[in-house]
Coordinates of C-alpha atoms in Angstrom, one line a residue:
M1 CA 0.0 0.0 0.0
A2 CA 1.6 3.3 -1.1
D3 CA -0.1 5.7 1.3
L4 CA -0.9 4.9 4.9
T5 CA -3.4 7.8 5.4
I6 CA -6.9 8.8 4.4
P7 CA -6.5 11.3 1.6
E8 CA -7.7 15.0 2.1
S9 CA -10.3 14.4 -0.7
E10 CA -12.0 11.8 1.4
H11 CA -12.1 14.0 4.5
R12 CA -13.7 16.7 2.4
E13 CA -16.3 14.2 1.2
R14 CA -17.1 13.2 4.8
K15 CA -17.5 16.9 5.7
R16 CA -19.9 17.4 2.7
T17 CA -21.9 14.3 3.7
V18 CA -22.4 15.3 7.4
L19 CA -23.3 18.9 6.4
E20 CA -25.9 17.6 3.9
R21 CA -27.4 15.5 6.7
A22 CA -27.4 18.5 9.1
D23 CA -28.9 20.7 6.4
A24 CA -31.7 18.2 5.8
D25 CA -32.5 18.4 9.5
G26 CA -32.6 22.2 9.4
Y27 CA -29.1 23.1 10.8
D28 CA -26.7 25.7 9.5
G29 CA -23.6 24.1 10.8
L30 CA -22.0 21.5 13.2
V31 CA -19.9 21.6 16.3
L32 CA -17.9 18.5 17.3
F33 CA -16.3 17.8 20.6
G34 CA -15.7 14.0 20.3
S35 CA -12.1 13.3 19.4
L36 CA -12.9 10.4 17.1
N37 CA -15.6 12.5 15.3
I38 CA -13.1 15.3 14.8
H39 CA -10.5 12.8 13.5
Y40 CA -13.0 11.2 11.1
V41 CA -14.1 14.5 9.5
T42 CA -10.9 16.4 9.4
G43 CA -8.0 14.0 9.9
M44 CA -7.0 15.9 13.0
Y45 CA -6.2 13.4 15.8
H46 CA -5.3 14.4 19.3
L47 CA -5.1 13.0 22.9
P48 CA -8.4 13.8 24.6
T49 CA -7.9 15.1 28.1
E50 CA -9.7 17.5 30.4
R51 CA -8.9 20.3 27.9
P52 CA -11.9 20.8 25.5
V53 CA -11.2 20.6 21.8
A54 CA -14.0 21.8 19.5
L55 CA -14.5 21.9 15.7
G56 CA -17.0 24.1 13.9
I57 CA -18.1 23.2 10.4
T58 CA -20.0 25.1 7.8
D59 CA -20.0 24.9 4.0
E60 CA -17.6 27.8 3.8
R61 CA -15.2 27.1 6.6
V62 CA -13.8 24.7 9.2
E63 CA -12.5 26.1 12.5
A64 CA -11.1 24.6 15.6
V65 CA -10.8 25.7 19.2
V66 CA -7.9 24.0 21.0
P67 CA -5.8 24.4 24.1
R68 CA -2.5 26.2 23.5
L69 CA -0.5 22.9 23.6
E70 CA -2.5 21.6 20.5
Q71 CA -2.1 24.8 18.4
E72 CA 0.9 23.7 16.2
H73 CA -0.5 20.2 15.8
A74 CA -4.0 21.3 14.9
S75 CA -2.6 23.8 12.3
R76 CA -0.9 21.1 10.2
D77 CA -1.6 21.4 6.5
E78 CA -3.0 17.9 6.0
F79 CA -6.0 18.6 8.3
I80 CA -8.9 20.2 6.6
I81 CA -9.1 23.1 9.2
D82 CA -9.0 26.6 8.0
D83 CA -8.3 28.4 11.2
V84 CA -7.3 27.5 14.8
T85 CA -8.1 29.5 17.9
T86 CA -6.6 28.8 21.3
Y87 CA -7.2 29.2 24.9
F88 CA -4.4 28.7 27.4
D89 CA -5.5 25.7 29.5
Y90 CA -8.3 24.4 31.6
P91 CA -9.7 25.3 34.2
Q92 CA -8.0 28.6 33.4
G93 CA -9.2 30.1 30.2
E94 CA -12.8 30.1 28.9
P95 CA -13.0 27.3 26.3
M96 CA -16.8 27.5 25.8
E97 CA -16.7 31.2 25.4
A98 CA -14.1 30.6 22.6
V99 CA -16.5 28.0 21.0
A100 CA -19.3 30.6 21.2
D101 CA -17.1 33.1 19.4
M102 CA -16.2 30.6 16.8
C103 CA -19.9 29.9 16.1
A104 CA -20.4 33.7 15.7
R105 CA -17.5 33.9 13.2
L106 CA -19.0 31.0 11.3
G107 CA -22.4 32.6 11.2
I108 CA -24.1 29.8 13.0
A109 CA -27.0 31.2 15.0
D110 CA -28.5 30.0 18.3
G111 CA -30.8 27.0 17.6
S112 CA -29.3 26.2 14.2
I113 CA -26.3 24.3 15.4
A114 CA -26.1 20.5 15.5
V115 CA -23.6 19.1 18.1
D116 CA -22.3 15.7 19.1
A117 CA -22.4 16.6 22.8
D118 CA -23.3 19.5 25.1
G119 CA -19.8 20.6 25.4
S120 CA -16.7 18.6 26.2
P121 CA -17.2 15.1 27.6
A122 CA -16.8 14.8 31.4
R123 CA -13.3 13.1 31.4
N124 CA -10.1 13.6 33.3
G125 CA -11.7 16.0 35.7
Y126 CA -13.6 18.3 33.3
T127 CA -16.7 19.6 35.0
G128 CA -17.9 22.2 32.6
P129 CA -19.2 24.6 31.7
A130 CA -21.6 23.1 29.1
L131 CA -22.0 24.5 25.6
S132 CA -25.6 25.2 26.3
S133 CA -24.5 27.8 28.9
V134 CA -23.2 30.1 26.1
V135 CA -25.1 29.0 22.9
A136 CA -28.2 27.1 22.0
A137 CA -27.6 23.8 20.1
D138 CA -29.2 20.4 19.5
V139 CA -27.4 17.2 20.1
G140 CA -27.5 14.8 17.1
V141 CA -24.3 14.8 15.1
E142 CA -23.0 11.7 16.9
E143 CA -25.5 9.5 15.0
Y144 CA -24.6 11.1 11.7
I145 CA -21.0 10.1 12.0
T146 CA -21.7 6.7 13.6
E147 CA -23.8 5.7 10.6
L148 CA -21.2 6.8 8.2
R149 CA -18.5 4.7 9.9
E150 CA -20.6 1.5 9.7
T151 CA -19.4 1.0 6.1
K152 CA -15.8 1.6 5.0
S153 CA -14.4 3.3 1.9
D154 CA -11.8 1.7 -0.3
H155 CA -9.1 3.7 1.5
E156 CA -10.3 2.6 4.9
I157 CA -10.4 -1.1 3.8
E158 CA -6.9 -0.9 2.5
L159 CA -5.6 0.5 5.8
I160 CA -7.3 -2.4 7.6
R161 CA -6.0 -4.9 5.1
E162 CA -2.4 -3.5 5.7
A163 CA -3.0 -3.8 9.5
S164 CA -4.1 -7.4 8.9
V165 CA -0.9 -8.3 7.2
W166 CA 1.1 -7.1 10.2
A167 CA -1.3 -9.0 12.6
N168 CA 0.2 -12.2 11.1
L169 CA 3.7 -11.1 12.0
G170 CA 2.7 -10.1 15.5
H171 CA 1.0 -13.4 16.2
R172 CA 3.9 -15.5 14.8
L173 CA 6.3 -13.6 17.1
L174 CA 4.0 -14.1 20.0
Q175 CA 3.7 -17.8 19.5
E176 CA 7.5 -18.1 19.2
H177 CA 8.1 -16.4 22.5
I178 CA 5.6 -18.3 24.6
E179 CA 7.1 -20.8 26.9
P180 CA 6.3 -22.4 30.3
G181 CA 7.3 -20.4 33.4
R182 CA 7.1 -17.0 31.7
R183 CA 4.4 -14.4 32.4
P184 CA 2.2 -13.1 29.6
I185 CA 3.1 -9.5 30.4
E186 CA 6.8 -10.2 29.9
V187 CA 6.3 -11.9 26.6
R188 CA 4.0 -9.2 25.4
A189 CA 6.6 -6.5 26.1
E190 CA 9.2 -8.3 24.1
V191 CA 7.0 -9.2 21.2
E192 CA 5.5 -5.8 20.8
A193 CA 8.9 -4.1 20.8
E194 CA 10.2 -6.5 18.1
A195 CA 7.1 -6.3 16.0
V196 CA 6.9 -2.5 16.2
K197 CA 10.6 -2.2 15.2
T198 CA 10.0 -4.5 12.2
M199 CA 6.8 -2.5 11.2
L200 CA 8.6 0.8 11.4
D201 CA 11.8 -0.3 9.7
T202 CA 9.7 -1.7 6.8
L203 CA 7.1 1.1 6.4
G204 CA 9.5 3.9 7.1
D205 CA 8.3 7.5 6.9
R206 CA 5.0 6.4 5.5
Y207 CA 3.9 5.3 9.0
E208 CA 2.6 7.9 11.4
M209 CA 0.9 7.1 14.7
R210 CA -2.6 8.5 14.2
S211 CA -3.9 7.3 17.5
W212 CA -2.5 6.6 21.0
A213 CA -2.7 2.9 20.5
N214 CA 0.6 1.0 20.2
P215 CA 1.3 0.3 16.5
M216 CA 1.2 -3.4 17.5
Q217 CA -0.7 -4.8 20.5
C218 CA 0.0 -8.5 21.3
L219 CA -1.8 -9.7 24.4
F220 CA -2.8 -13.0 25.8
T221 CA -4.0 -14.7 28.9
T222 CA -3.1 -18.3 30.0
G223 CA -4.6 -21.2 32.0
D224 CA -8.0 -20.9 33.6
V225 CA -7.7 -17.1 33.4
T226 CA -8.8 -17.5 29.8
A227 CA -12.3 -18.4 31.0
R228 CA -12.7 -14.7 31.7
P229 CA -12.9 -13.2 28.2
H230 CA -11.7 -9.7 29.1
S231 CA -9.5 -10.5 32.1
M232 CA -6.6 -8.1 32.5
D233 CA -4.5 -10.6 34.4
Q234 CA -1.3 -11.1 32.4
T235 CA 0.9 -12.0 35.4
T236 CA -0.1 -15.7 35.8
R237 CA 2.8 -17.8 34.8
I238 CA 2.4 -20.1 31.8
E239 CA 2.2 -23.8 32.6
R240 CA 2.2 -26.9 30.5
G241 CA -1.3 -28.0 29.6
D242 CA -2.6 -24.4 29.6
N243 CA -5.1 -22.9 27.2
I244 CA -3.9 -19.6 25.8
V245 CA -6.2 -17.0 24.2
T246 CA -4.5 -14.3 22.3
I247 CA -5.4 -10.9 20.7
V248 CA -3.2 -9.2 18.2
K249 CA -4.3 -5.7 17.0
P250 CA -2.0 -3.6 14.8
N251 CA -2.9 0.0 14.0
V252 CA -2.2 1.5 10.6
G253 CA -3.3 5.0 9.7
G254 CA -5.7 5.2 12.6
Y255 CA -7.4 1.9 11.7
T256 CA -7.1 -1.5 13.4
T257 CA -7.8 -5.1 12.8
E258 CA -8.3 -8.1 15.1
L259 CA -6.6 -11.5 15.1
E260 CA -7.2 -13.9 18.0
R261 CA -6.3 -17.6 18.4
T262 CA -6.7 -20.3 21.0
M263 CA -3.5 -22.1 21.6
F264 CA -2.2 -24.9 23.9
V265 CA 1.0 -25.4 25.8
G266 CA 2.3 -28.9 25.3
E267 CA 0.0 -32.0 25.2
V268 CA -3.6 -31.3 24.4
S269 CA -6.2 -33.2 26.5
D270 CA -9.2 -34.9 24.8
E271 CA -11.5 -32.4 26.5
Q272 CA -9.5 -29.4 25.2
Q273 CA -9.4 -30.9 21.7
T274 CA -13.2 -31.5 21.7
Y275 CA -14.0 -27.9 22.7
F276 CA -11.4 -26.6 20.3
E277 CA -13.1 -28.4 17.4
I278 CA -16.5 -27.1 18.4
M279 CA -15.2 -23.6 18.6
T280 CA -13.4 -23.6 15.1
E281 CA -16.6 -25.1 13.5
S282 CA -18.7 -22.4 15.1
Q283 CA -16.4 -19.7 13.5
E284 CA -16.7 -21.4 10.1
I285 CA -20.5 -21.4 10.5
A286 CA -20.5 -17.7 11.3
I287 CA -18.2 -16.8 8.4
D288 CA -20.2 -18.9 6.0
A289 CA -23.4 -17.2 7.2
I290 CA -22.1 -13.6 6.5
G291 CA -23.0 -12.0 3.2
P292 CA -24.7 -8.9 1.8
G293 CA -28.4 -8.9 2.5
V294 CA -28.1 -11.3 5.4
E295 CA -29.7 -10.2 8.7
Y296 CA -27.1 -9.4 11.4
A297 CA -29.1 -11.5 13.8
A298 CA -29.1 -14.5 11.5
V299 CA -25.3 -14.9 11.9
E300 CA -25.4 -15.3 15.6
E301 CA -28.6 -17.4 15.5
A302 CA -26.7 -19.9 13.4
V303 CA -23.9 -20.1 16.0
V304 CA -26.4 -20.3 18.9
D305 CA -28.2 -23.2 17.2
Y306 CA -24.9 -25.1 16.8
Y307 CA -23.8 -24.4 20.4
E308 CA -27.1 -25.7 21.7
E309 CA -26.7 -28.8 19.5
Q310 CA -23.2 -29.4 20.9
G311 CA -24.2 -28.7 24.5
V312 CA -21.9 -25.7 25.1
A313 CA -24.5 -22.8 25.0
E314 CA -24.3 -22.4 28.8
F315 CA -20.6 -21.4 28.4
T316 CA -21.1 -18.5 26.0
Q317 CA -20.6 -14.9 27.3
H318 CA -20.8 -12.6 24.3
H319 CA -22.2 -12.2 20.8
A320 CA -20.6 -13.5 17.6
G321 CA -18.8 -10.4 16.4
H322 CA -18.8 -6.7 15.8
N323 CA -17.7 -4.1 13.2
I324 CA -14.2 -2.7 13.4
G325 CA -12.3 0.2 12.0
M326 CA -11.1 3.4 13.9
Q327 CA -12.1 1.6 17.1
G328 CA -11.8 -2.0 18.1
H329 CA -15.6 -2.2 18.6
E330 CA -17.9 -0.4 16.3
R331 CA -21.6 -0.8 15.3
P332 CA -23.2 -2.9 13.8
F333 CA -23.0 -6.1 15.8
L334 CA -23.5 -9.8 14.9
D335 CA -26.1 -10.1 17.7
V336 CA -29.5 -11.8 17.9
D337 CA -31.1 -8.5 18.8
S338 CA -29.4 -6.4 16.1
D339 CA -31.9 -5.1 13.4
G340 CA -30.9 -4.7 9.8
E341 CA -29.0 -6.4 7.0
I342 CA -25.3 -6.8 6.3
R343 CA -24.0 -4.4 3.6
P344 CA -20.8 -4.5 1.4
G345 CA -18.1 -2.4 3.0
E346 CA -18.8 -3.6 6.5
L347 CA -16.0 -5.5 8.4
F348 CA -16.6 -7.8 11.2
T349 CA -14.5 -9.5 13.8
V350 CA -16.0 -13.0 13.7
E351 CA -15.4 -14.4 17.1
P352 CA -17.9 -16.8 18.5
G353 CA -16.5 -18.4 21.6
F354 CA -17.3 -20.1 24.9
Y355 CA -15.6 -20.3 28.3
V356 CA -15.4 -23.4 30.4
P357 CA -15.0 -22.9 34.1
D358 CA -11.8 -24.3 35.6
L359 CA -10.5 -25.1 32.1
G360 CA -10.4 -22.0 29.9
G361 CA -11.6 -20.1 27.0
F362 CA -12.0 -21.2 23.3
R363 CA -12.1 -18.3 20.8
H364 CA -10.6 -17.5 17.4
S365 CA -11.2 -14.1 15.9
D366 CA -10.7 -13.0 12.3
T367 CA -11.5 -9.8 10.5
V368 CA -13.9 -10.4 7.6
L369 CA -14.7 -7.9 4.9
V370 CA -18.2 -8.0 3.3
T371 CA -17.9 -7.7 -0.5
D372 CA -20.6 -7.2 -3.2
D373 CA -20.9 -11.0 -3.6
G374 CA -19.7 -12.6 -0.4
T375 CA -16.8 -12.1 2.1
E376 CA -13.0 -11.9 2.2
T377 CA -11.1 -12.9 5.3
L378 CA -8.4 -10.3 5.8
T379 CA -6.5 -12.1 8.7
Y380 CA -5.0 -15.4 7.8
Y381 CA -3.0 -16.9 10.7
P382 CA -3.4 -20.8 10.9
R383 CA -6.5 -21.9 12.7
D384 CA -5.9 -25.6 13.0
L385 CA -5.0 -27.4 16.3
E386 CA -1.6 -28.8 15.2
S387 CA -0.4 -25.3 14.2
L388 CA -1.4 -23.7 17.5
I389 CA 0.4 -26.0 19.9
V390 CA 3.3 -24.3 21.6

């Protein structure tokens, strides 16, 4: 892939699309406070803290209000921002007053502004004021952008495809470094350092961190800890006979992918093998069920039917998958209560799994692209039992 960023032309098209949606709803312009929304529309990414960052958008101009420490960054030529106004810091300074002044410059009147939130989100100690204390606005933009992000453009797909290539490297290094007696957190640190160096040495100046995520995340849990799908315990030492459940998530151009595998340390018991085979079959059932026009719910229903037939339904703890892109979890979801039909351009982590108490978890995850006539699996690490024994 020649370029590892979303081009300016695509950001301008996103701006046009959200403005058209706002205009149809009777608004003259938009104000965004969400860091991901600002990134999606303009390309300007930043670390969200207690200091509000706001973006004002009309047909004619795009302006930003930022704390002083973001001024040079927000003024970069590649972001589609025409002017940047600063306040010094928070709580000193008056960021909402600066936003109100920006709205006045843009010609957005009270009551004709659509916003994604009533001021900056309450994070890192931010306690206000709200935007509504200085200007009248209607919350609603969040849904505009969330809907746009459900399907991906060709450029977005290529970034996720590139990330998926690096996921294969990350997982191979992870598997090579796992050995009994070691702690997952130690292995993770070594693998991520080696994988990041290889990525950056290969991609060179084309690679720029456009989020605060590590360019390569390689995590895993081991033993009965794997029975808790989102356990943060990476300090339990690896032992022979353990289940291991991994998650590898590279980030390229602000977009991520997901590759997960269930592995085993040493000899595999008959019980582990049986559960592994049920899990891998369930993932194949889910992938085979995905396609344009298929209901989201139908994919998980197919998995649920199979799990009930195999007697493992009681061990499930989550749905069969979710969309992925700028965030690791995005809408829509492969869930029995999701309404709607799958569309080309959506990408799903396909990860049906189950978790057996006192034994461990059983889950593979692959990133699957929905095409006009079917699917393409972007991640490609081996899925069979023999390849996944350490």
